[in-house]
PDB file of C-alpha atoms and ligand atoms in Angstrom:
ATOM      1  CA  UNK Q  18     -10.330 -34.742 -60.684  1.00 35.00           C
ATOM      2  CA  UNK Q  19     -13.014 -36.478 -58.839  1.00 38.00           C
ATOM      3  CA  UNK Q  20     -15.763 -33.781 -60.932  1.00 42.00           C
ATOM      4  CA  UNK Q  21     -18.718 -35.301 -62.452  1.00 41.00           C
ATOM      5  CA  UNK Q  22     -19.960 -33.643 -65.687  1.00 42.00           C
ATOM      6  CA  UNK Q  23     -24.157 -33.010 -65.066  1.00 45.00           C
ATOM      7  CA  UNK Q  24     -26.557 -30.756 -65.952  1.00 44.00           C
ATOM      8  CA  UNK Q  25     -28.532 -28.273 -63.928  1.00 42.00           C
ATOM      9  CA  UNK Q  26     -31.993 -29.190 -63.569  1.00 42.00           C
ATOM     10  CA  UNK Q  27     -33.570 -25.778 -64.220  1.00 40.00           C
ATOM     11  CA  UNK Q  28     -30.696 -25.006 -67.270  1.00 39.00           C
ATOM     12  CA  UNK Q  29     -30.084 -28.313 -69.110  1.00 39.00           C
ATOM     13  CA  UNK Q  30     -28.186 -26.872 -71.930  1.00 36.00           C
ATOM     14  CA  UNK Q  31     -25.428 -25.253 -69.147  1.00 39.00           C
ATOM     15  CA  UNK Q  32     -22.841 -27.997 -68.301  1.00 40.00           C
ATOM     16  CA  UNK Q  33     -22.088 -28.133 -64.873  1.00 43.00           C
ATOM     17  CA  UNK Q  34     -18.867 -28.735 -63.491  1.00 48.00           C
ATOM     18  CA  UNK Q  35     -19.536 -30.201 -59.644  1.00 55.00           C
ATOM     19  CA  UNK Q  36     -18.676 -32.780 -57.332  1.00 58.00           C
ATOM     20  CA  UNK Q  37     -22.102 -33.923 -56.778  1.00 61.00           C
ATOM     21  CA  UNK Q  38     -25.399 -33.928 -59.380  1.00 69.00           C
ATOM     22  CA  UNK Q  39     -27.879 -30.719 -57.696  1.00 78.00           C
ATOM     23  CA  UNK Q  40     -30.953 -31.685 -56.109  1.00 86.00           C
ATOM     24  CA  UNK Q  41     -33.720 -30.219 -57.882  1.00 90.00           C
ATOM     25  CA  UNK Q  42     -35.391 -29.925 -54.105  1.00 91.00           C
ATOM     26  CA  UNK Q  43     -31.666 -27.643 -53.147  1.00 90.00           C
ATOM     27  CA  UNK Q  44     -31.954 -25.631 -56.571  1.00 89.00           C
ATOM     28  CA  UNK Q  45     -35.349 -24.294 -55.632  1.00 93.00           C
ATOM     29  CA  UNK Q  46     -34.206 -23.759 -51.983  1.00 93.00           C
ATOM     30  CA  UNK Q  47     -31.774 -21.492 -53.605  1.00 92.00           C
ATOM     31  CA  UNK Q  48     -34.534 -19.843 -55.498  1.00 93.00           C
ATOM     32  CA  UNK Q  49     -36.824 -19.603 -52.716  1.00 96.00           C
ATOM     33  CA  UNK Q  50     -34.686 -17.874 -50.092  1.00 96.00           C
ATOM     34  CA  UNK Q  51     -32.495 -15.856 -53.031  1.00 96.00           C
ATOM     35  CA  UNK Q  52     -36.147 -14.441 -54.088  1.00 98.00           C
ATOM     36  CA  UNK Q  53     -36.429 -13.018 -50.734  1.00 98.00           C
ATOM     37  CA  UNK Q  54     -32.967 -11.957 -50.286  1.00 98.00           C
ATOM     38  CA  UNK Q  55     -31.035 -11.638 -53.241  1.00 98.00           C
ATOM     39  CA  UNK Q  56     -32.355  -8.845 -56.037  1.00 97.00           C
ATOM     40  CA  UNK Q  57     -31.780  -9.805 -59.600  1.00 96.00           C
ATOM     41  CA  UNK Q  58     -28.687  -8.616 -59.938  1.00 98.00           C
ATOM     42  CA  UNK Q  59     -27.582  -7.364 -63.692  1.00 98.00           C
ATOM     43  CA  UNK Q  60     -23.891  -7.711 -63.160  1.00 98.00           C
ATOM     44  CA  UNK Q  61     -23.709 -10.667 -61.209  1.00 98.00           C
ATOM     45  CA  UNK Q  62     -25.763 -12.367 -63.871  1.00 98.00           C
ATOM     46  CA  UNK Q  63     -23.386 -11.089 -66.845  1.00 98.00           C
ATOM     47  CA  UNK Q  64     -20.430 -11.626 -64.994  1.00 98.00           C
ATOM     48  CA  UNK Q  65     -21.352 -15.097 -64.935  1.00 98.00           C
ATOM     49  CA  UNK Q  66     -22.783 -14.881 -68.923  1.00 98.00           C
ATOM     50  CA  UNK Q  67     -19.603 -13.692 -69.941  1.00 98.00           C
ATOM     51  CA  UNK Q  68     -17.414 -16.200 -67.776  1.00 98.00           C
ATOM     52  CA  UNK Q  69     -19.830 -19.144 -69.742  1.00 98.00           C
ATOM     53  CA  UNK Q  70     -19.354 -17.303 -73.092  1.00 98.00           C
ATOM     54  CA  UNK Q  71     -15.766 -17.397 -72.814  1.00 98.00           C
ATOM     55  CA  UNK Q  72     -15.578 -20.857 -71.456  1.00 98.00           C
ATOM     56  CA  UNK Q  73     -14.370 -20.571 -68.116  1.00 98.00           C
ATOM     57  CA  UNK Q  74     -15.847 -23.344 -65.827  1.00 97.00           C
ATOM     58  CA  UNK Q  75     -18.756 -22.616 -63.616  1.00 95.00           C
ATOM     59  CA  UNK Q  76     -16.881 -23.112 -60.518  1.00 96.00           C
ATOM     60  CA  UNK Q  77     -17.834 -19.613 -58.992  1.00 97.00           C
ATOM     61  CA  UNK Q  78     -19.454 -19.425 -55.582  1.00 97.00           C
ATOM     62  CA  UNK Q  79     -23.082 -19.861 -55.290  1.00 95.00           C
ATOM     63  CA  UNK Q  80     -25.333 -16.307 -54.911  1.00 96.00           C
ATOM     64  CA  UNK Q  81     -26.223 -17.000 -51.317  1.00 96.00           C
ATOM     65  CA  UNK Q  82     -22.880 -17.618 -50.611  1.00 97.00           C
ATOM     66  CA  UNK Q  83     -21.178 -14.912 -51.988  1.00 98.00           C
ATOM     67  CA  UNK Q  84     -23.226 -12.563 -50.189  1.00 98.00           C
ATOM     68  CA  UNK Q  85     -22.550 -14.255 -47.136  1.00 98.00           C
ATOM     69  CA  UNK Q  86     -18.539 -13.291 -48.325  1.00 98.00           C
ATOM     70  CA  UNK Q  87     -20.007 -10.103 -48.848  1.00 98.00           C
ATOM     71  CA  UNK Q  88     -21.905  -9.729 -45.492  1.00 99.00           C
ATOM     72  CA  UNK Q  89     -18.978 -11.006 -43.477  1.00 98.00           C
ATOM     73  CA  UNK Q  90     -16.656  -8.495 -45.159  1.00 98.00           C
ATOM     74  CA  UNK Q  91     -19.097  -5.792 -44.167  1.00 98.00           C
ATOM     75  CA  UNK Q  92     -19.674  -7.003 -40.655  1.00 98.00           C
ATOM     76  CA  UNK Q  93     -15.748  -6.118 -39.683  1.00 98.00           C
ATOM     77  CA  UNK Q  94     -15.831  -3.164 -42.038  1.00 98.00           C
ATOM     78  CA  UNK Q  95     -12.933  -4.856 -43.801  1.00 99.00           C
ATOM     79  CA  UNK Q  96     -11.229  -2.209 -46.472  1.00 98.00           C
ATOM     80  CA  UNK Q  97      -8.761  -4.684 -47.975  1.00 99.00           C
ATOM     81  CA  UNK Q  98      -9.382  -8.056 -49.131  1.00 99.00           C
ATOM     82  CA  UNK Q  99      -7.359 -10.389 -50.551  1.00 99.00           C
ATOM     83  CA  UNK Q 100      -8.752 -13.397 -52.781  1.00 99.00           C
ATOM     84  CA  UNK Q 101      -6.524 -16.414 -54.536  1.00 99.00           C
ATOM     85  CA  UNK Q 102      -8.250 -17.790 -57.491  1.00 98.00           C
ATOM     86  CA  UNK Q 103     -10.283 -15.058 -59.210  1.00 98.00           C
ATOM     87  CA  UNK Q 104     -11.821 -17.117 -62.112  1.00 98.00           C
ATOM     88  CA  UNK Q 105     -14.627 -14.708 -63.593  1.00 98.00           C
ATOM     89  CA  UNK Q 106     -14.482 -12.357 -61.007  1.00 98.00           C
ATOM     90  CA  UNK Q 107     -18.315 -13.510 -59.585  1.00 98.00           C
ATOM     91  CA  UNK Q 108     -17.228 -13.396 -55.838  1.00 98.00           C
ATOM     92  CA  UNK Q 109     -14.515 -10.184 -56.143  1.00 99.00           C
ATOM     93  CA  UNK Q 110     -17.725  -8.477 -57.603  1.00 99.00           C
ATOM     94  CA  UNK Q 111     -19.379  -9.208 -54.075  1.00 99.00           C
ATOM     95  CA  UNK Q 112     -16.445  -7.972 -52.343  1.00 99.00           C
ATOM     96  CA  UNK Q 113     -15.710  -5.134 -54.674  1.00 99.00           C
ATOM     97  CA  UNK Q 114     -19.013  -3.756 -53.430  1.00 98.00           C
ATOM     98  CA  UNK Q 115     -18.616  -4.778 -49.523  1.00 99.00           C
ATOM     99  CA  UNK Q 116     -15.334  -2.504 -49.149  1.00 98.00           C
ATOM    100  CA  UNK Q 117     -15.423   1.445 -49.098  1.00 98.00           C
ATOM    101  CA  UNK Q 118     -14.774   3.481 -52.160  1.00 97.00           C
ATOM    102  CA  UNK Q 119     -11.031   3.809 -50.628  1.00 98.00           C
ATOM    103  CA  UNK Q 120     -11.157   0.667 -49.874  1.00 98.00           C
ATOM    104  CA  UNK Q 121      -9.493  -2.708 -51.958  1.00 98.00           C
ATOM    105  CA  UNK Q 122      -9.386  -5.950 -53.055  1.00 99.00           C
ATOM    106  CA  UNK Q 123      -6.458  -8.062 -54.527  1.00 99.00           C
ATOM    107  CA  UNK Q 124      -7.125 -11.247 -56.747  1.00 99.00           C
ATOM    108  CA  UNK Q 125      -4.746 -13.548 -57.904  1.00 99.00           C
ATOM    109  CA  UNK Q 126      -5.310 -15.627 -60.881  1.00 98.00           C
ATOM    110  CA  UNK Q 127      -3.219 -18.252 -62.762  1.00 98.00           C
ATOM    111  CA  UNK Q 128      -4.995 -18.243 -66.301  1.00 98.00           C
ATOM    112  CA  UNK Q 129      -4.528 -14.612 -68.294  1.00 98.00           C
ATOM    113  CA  UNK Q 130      -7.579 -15.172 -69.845  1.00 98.00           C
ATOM    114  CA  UNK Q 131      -9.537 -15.886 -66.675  1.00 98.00           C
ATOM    115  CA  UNK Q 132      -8.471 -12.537 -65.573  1.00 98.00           C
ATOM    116  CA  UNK Q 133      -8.968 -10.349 -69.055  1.00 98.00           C
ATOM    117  CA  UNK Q 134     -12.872 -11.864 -68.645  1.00 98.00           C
ATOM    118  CA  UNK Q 135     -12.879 -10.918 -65.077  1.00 98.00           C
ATOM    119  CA  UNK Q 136     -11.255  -7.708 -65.879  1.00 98.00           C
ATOM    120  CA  UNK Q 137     -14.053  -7.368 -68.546  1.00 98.00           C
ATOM    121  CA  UNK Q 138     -16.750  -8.196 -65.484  1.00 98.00           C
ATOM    122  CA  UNK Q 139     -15.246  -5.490 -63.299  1.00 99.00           C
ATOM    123  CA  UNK Q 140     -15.394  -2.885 -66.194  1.00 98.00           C
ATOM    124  CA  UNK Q 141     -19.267  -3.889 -66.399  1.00 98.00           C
ATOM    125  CA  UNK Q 142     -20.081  -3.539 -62.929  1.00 98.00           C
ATOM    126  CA  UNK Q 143     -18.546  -0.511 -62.144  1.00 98.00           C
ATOM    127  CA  UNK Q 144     -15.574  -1.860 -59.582  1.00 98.00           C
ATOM    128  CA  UNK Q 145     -12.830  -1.714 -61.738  1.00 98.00           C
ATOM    129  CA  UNK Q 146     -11.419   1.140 -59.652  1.00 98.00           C
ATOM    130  CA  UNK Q 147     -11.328  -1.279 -56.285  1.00 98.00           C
ATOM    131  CA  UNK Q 148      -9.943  -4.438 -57.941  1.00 99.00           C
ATOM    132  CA  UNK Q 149      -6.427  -5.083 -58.902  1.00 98.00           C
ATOM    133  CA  UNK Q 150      -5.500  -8.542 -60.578  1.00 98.00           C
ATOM    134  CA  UNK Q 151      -2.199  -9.956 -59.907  1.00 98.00           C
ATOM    135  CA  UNK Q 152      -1.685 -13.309 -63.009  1.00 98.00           C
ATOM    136  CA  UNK Q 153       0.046 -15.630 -62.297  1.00 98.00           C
ATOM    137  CA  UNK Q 154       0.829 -18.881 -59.888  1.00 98.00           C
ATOM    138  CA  UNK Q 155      -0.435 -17.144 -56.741  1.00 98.00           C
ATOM    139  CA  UNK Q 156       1.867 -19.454 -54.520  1.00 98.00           C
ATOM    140  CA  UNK Q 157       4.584 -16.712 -56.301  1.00 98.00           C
ATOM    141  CA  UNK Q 158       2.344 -13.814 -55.954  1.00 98.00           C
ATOM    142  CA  UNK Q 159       1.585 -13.671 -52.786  1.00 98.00           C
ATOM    143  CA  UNK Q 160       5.114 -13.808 -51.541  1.00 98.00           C
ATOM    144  CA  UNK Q 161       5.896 -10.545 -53.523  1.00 98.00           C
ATOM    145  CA  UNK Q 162       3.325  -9.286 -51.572  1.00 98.00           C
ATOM    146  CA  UNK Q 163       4.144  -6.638 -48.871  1.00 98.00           C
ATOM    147  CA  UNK Q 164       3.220  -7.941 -45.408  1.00 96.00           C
ATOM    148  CA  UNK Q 165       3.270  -4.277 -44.027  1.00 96.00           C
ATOM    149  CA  UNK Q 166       0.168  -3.908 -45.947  1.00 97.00           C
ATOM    150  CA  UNK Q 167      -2.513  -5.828 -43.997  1.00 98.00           C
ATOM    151  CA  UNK Q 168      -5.874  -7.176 -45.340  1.00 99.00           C
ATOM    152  CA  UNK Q 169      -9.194  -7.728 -42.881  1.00 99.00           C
ATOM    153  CA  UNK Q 170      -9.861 -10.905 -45.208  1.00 99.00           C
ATOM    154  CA  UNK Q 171      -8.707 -12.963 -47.025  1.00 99.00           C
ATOM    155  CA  UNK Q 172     -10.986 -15.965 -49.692  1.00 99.00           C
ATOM    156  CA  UNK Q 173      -9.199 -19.090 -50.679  1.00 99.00           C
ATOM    157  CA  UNK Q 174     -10.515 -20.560 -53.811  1.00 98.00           C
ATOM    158  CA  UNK Q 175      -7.786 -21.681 -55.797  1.00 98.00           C
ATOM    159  CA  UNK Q 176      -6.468 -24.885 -57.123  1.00 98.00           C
ATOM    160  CA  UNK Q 177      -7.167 -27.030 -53.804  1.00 98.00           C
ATOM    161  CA  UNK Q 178      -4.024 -28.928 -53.667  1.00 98.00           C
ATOM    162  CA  UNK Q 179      -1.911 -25.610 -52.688  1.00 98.00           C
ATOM    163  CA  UNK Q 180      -4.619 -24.736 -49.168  1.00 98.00           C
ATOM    164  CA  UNK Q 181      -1.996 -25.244 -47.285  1.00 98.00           C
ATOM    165  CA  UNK Q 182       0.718 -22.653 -48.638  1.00 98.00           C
ATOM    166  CA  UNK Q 183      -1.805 -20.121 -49.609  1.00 99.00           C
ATOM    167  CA  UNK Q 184      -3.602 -20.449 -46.264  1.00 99.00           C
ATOM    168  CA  UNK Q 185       0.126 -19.753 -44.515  1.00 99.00           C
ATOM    169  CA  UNK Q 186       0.602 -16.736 -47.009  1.00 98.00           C
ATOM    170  CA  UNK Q 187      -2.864 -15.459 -46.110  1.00 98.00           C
ATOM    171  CA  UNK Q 188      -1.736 -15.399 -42.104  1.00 98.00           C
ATOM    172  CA  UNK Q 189       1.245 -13.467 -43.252  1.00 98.00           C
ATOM    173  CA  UNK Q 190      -0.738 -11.217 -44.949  1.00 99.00           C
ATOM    174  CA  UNK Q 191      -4.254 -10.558 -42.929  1.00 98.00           C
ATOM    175  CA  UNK Q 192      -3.990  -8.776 -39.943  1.00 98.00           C
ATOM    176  CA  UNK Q 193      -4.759 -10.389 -36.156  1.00 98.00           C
ATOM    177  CA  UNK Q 194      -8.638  -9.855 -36.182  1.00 98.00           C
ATOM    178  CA  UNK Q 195      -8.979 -10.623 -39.246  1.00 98.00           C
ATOM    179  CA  UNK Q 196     -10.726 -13.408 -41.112  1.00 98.00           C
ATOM    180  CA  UNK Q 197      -9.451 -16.623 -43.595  1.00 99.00           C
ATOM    181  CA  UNK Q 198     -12.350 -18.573 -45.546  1.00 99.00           C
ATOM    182  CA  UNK Q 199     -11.062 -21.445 -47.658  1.00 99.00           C
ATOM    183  CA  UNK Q 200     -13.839 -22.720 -50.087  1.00 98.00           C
ATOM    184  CA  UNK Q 201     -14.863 -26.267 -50.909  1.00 98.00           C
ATOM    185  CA  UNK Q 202     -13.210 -27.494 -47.685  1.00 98.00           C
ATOM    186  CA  UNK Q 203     -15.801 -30.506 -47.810  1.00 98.00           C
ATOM    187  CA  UNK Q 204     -16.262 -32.055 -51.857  1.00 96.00           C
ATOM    188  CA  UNK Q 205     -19.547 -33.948 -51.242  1.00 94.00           C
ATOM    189  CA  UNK Q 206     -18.005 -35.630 -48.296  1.00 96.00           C
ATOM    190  CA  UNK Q 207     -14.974 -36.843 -50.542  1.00 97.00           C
ATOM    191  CA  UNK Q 208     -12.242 -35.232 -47.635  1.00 98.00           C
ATOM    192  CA  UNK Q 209     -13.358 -37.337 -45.049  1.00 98.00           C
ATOM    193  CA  UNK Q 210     -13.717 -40.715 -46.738  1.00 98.00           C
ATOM    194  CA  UNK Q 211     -10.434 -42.570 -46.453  1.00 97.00           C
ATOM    195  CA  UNK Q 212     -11.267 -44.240 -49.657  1.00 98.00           C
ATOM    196  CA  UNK Q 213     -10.191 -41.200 -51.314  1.00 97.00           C
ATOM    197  CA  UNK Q 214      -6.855 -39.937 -51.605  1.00 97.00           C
ATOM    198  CA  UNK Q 215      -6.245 -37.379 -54.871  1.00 97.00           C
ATOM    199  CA  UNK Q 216      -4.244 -34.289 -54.769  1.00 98.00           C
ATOM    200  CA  UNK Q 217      -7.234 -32.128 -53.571  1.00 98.00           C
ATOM    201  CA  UNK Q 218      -8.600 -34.072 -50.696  1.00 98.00           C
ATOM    202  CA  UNK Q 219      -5.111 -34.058 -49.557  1.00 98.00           C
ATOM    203  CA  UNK Q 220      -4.743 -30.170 -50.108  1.00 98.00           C
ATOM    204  CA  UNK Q 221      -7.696 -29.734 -47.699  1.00 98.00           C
ATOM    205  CA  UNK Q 222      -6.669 -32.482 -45.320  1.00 98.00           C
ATOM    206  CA  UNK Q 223      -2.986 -31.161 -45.539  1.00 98.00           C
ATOM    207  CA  UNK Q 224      -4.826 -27.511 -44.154  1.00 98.00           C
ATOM    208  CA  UNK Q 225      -7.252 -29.126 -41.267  1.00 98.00           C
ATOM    209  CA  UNK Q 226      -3.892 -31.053 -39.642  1.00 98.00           C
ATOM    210  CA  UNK Q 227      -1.947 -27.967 -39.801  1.00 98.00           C
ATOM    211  CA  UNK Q 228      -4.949 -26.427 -38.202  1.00 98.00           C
ATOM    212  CA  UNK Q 229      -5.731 -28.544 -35.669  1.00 98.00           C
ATOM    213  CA  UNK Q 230      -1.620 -27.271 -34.321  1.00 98.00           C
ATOM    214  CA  UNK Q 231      -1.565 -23.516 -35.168  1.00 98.00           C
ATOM    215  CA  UNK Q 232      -2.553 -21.611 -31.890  1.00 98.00           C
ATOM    216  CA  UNK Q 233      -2.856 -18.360 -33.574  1.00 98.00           C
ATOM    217  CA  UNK Q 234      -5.698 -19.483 -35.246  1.00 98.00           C
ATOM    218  CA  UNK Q 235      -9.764 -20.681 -34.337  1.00 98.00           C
ATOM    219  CA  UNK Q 236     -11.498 -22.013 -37.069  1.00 98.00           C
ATOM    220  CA  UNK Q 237     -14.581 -24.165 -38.024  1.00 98.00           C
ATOM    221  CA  UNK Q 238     -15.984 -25.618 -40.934  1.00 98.00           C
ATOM    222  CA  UNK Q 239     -19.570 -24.559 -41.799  1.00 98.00           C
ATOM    223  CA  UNK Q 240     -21.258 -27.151 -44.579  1.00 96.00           C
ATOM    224  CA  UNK Q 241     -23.049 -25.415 -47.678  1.00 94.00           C
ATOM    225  CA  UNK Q 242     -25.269 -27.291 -49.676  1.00 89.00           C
ATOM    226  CA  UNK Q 243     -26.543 -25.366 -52.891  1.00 86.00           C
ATOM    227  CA  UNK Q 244     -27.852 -25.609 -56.501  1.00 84.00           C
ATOM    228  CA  UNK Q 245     -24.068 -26.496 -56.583  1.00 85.00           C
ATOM    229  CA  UNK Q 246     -23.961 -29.420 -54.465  1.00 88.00           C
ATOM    230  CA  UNK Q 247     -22.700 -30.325 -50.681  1.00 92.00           C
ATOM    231  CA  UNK Q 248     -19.523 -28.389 -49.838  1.00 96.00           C
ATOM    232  CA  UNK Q 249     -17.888 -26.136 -47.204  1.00 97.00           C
ATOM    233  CA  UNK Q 250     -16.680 -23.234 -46.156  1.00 98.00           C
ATOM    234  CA  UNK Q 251     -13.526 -23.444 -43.457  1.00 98.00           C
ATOM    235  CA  UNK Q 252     -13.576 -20.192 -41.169  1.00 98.00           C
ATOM    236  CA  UNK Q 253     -10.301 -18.987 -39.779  1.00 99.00           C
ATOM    237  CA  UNK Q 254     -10.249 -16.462 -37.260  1.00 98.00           C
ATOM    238  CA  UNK Q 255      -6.863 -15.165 -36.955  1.00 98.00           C
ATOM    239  CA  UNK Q 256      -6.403 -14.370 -33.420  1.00 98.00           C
TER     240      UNK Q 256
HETATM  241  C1  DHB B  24     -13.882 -26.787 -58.101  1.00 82.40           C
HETATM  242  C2  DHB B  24     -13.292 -25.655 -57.622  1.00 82.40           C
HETATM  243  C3  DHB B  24     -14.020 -24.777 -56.850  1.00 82.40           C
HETATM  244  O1  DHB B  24     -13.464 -23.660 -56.329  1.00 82.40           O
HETATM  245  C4  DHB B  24     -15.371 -25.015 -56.562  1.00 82.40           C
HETATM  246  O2  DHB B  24     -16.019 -24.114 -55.791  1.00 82.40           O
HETATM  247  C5  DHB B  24     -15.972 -26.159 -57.045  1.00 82.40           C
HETATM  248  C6  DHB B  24     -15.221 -27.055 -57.821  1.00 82.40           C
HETATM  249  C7  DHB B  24     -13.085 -27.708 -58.927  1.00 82.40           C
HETATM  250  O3  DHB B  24     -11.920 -27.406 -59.195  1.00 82.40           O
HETATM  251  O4  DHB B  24     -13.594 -28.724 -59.313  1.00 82.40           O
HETATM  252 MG1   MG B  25     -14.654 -22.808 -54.877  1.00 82.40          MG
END
C-alpha cells in the first residue's frame, strides 16, 4: 500500500493513515469553512472516537465531504442507499440522516468487527432503525442482492482494487436517475502517474477505462483536498 504513516498537525498523538502528509494551511481550511457550516456534531465525533478506540483506521470520509454525500442524497430525495465498505459507520451516519424515516441504507463490510463498532455508532446516534449491515466480501454480497429493489445511490469506498466489480454491481442495483460516487478515485495524484502500478491504482484505472465505454453512464471526477490530503470523488450519473 502506497500509505504513508503521519501525524495530523492539530492531533499529533492520532496516527494518520493517508496517502499524502495534511497541510496545516488545508486542515484549517477545513476548520474555517466546517465552523460555518458544519455544527459540532456529538455523534459524528464519537462515531469516529469509538472507530479510534477500537482500532479501526481513520480512513473515513472527511466532514465536509460527507455532508456533501449527505446533501447530494437529499437533493434527489433518495430513500435507499447503498454503500460498500462501511468501516465505522462515519459516512452511513450522514446518510442515515439524509433518507426519510421509511427510508434505507445498506452497508456492506468485510471485517465483523468493523461492523459490531459501526453497529455500536448507529445505536449511539439514533439510526439504527435505517441501517442494515450486510459482513462479508461485498463482491458476494451484493450479488445476493435483489435487483428489483432499486437504490437512488449508491457510495463506493471499499478495498480499491475491486471499483470495477462493485461499480458494475452498483449499476445493477441503482435505478436510471440515480447516482454512483466512488471515493479516492485520485490518491495524491498516484492514478495518473505511470510510474505507479499497485493493485489500487489499477482498481481505479481498471473503473475510468470501463467508463470512458459504458454509454449508460456520465460521470466526472471532482478533486477533494482536505485535512486528509488530495483525493477524489468519481460521479456517475446513471442515465
Ligand atoms: C484508504 C481507503 C480509503 O477509503 C480512503 O478514503 C483513504 C485511504 C486506504 O485504504 O488507504
Ligand atoms: Mg475512502
Amino acid at each position: 500500500m502506497s500509505n504513508t504513516e503521519t501525524t495530523h498537525p492539530q492531533h499529533p498523538h492520532r496516527r494518520f493513515a493517508m496517502l499524502s502528509k495534511p497541510d496545516p494551511n488545508w486542515v484549517r481550511s477545513d476548520d474555517f469553512h466546517a465552523s460555518f457550516l458544519i455544527p459540532k456534531d456529538d455523534a459524528l465525533e464519537r462515531s469516529l472516537k469509538y472507530s479510534d478506540e477500537n482500532g479501526l483506521p481513520e480512513i473515513n470520509v472527511h466532514a465536509g465531504q460527507g455532508k456533501l454525500l449527505h446533501l447530494l442524497a437529499r437533493s434527489i430525495g433518495a430513500k435507499r442507499i447503498l454503500e460498500v465498505g462501511t468501516l465505522g459507520g462515519y459516512s452511513t451516519i450522514w446518510f442515515a440522516r439524509a433518507v426519510p424515516e421509511d427510508g434505507q441504507v445498506i452497508t456492506c463490510e468485510l471485517k465483523e468487527n468493523f461492523a459490531e463498532v459501526a453497529r455500536n455508532n448507529f445505536e449511539y446516534a439514533g439510526v439504527a432503525n435505517k441501517v442494515k449491515v450486510l459482513v462479508g466480501p461485498a463482491a458476494e454480497t451484493l450479488q445476493t442482492l435483489p435487483s428489483d429493489e432499486k437504490f437512488d445511490f449508491a457510495f463506493i469506498d471499499a478495498d480499491k482494487a475491486s471499483n470495477l466489480t462493485y461499480f458494475l454491481q452498483a449499476k445493477r442495483l441503482v435505478r436510471r436517475g440515480g447516482i454512483i460516487i466512488v471515493d479516492n478515485v485520485i490518491r495524491n495524484g498516484t492514478v495518473a502517474n505511470p510510474d505507479i502500478d499497485d493493485e489500487n491504482v489499477r482498481g481505479v484505472r481498471n473503473l475510468l477505462a470501463h467508463i470512458k465505454e459504458d454509454k449508460e453512464v456520465d460521470a466526472t471526477t471532482i478533486g477533494t483536498v482536505s485535512e486528509k490530503g488530495y483525493d477524489g470523488f468519481l460521479y456517475a450519473l446513471y442515465l
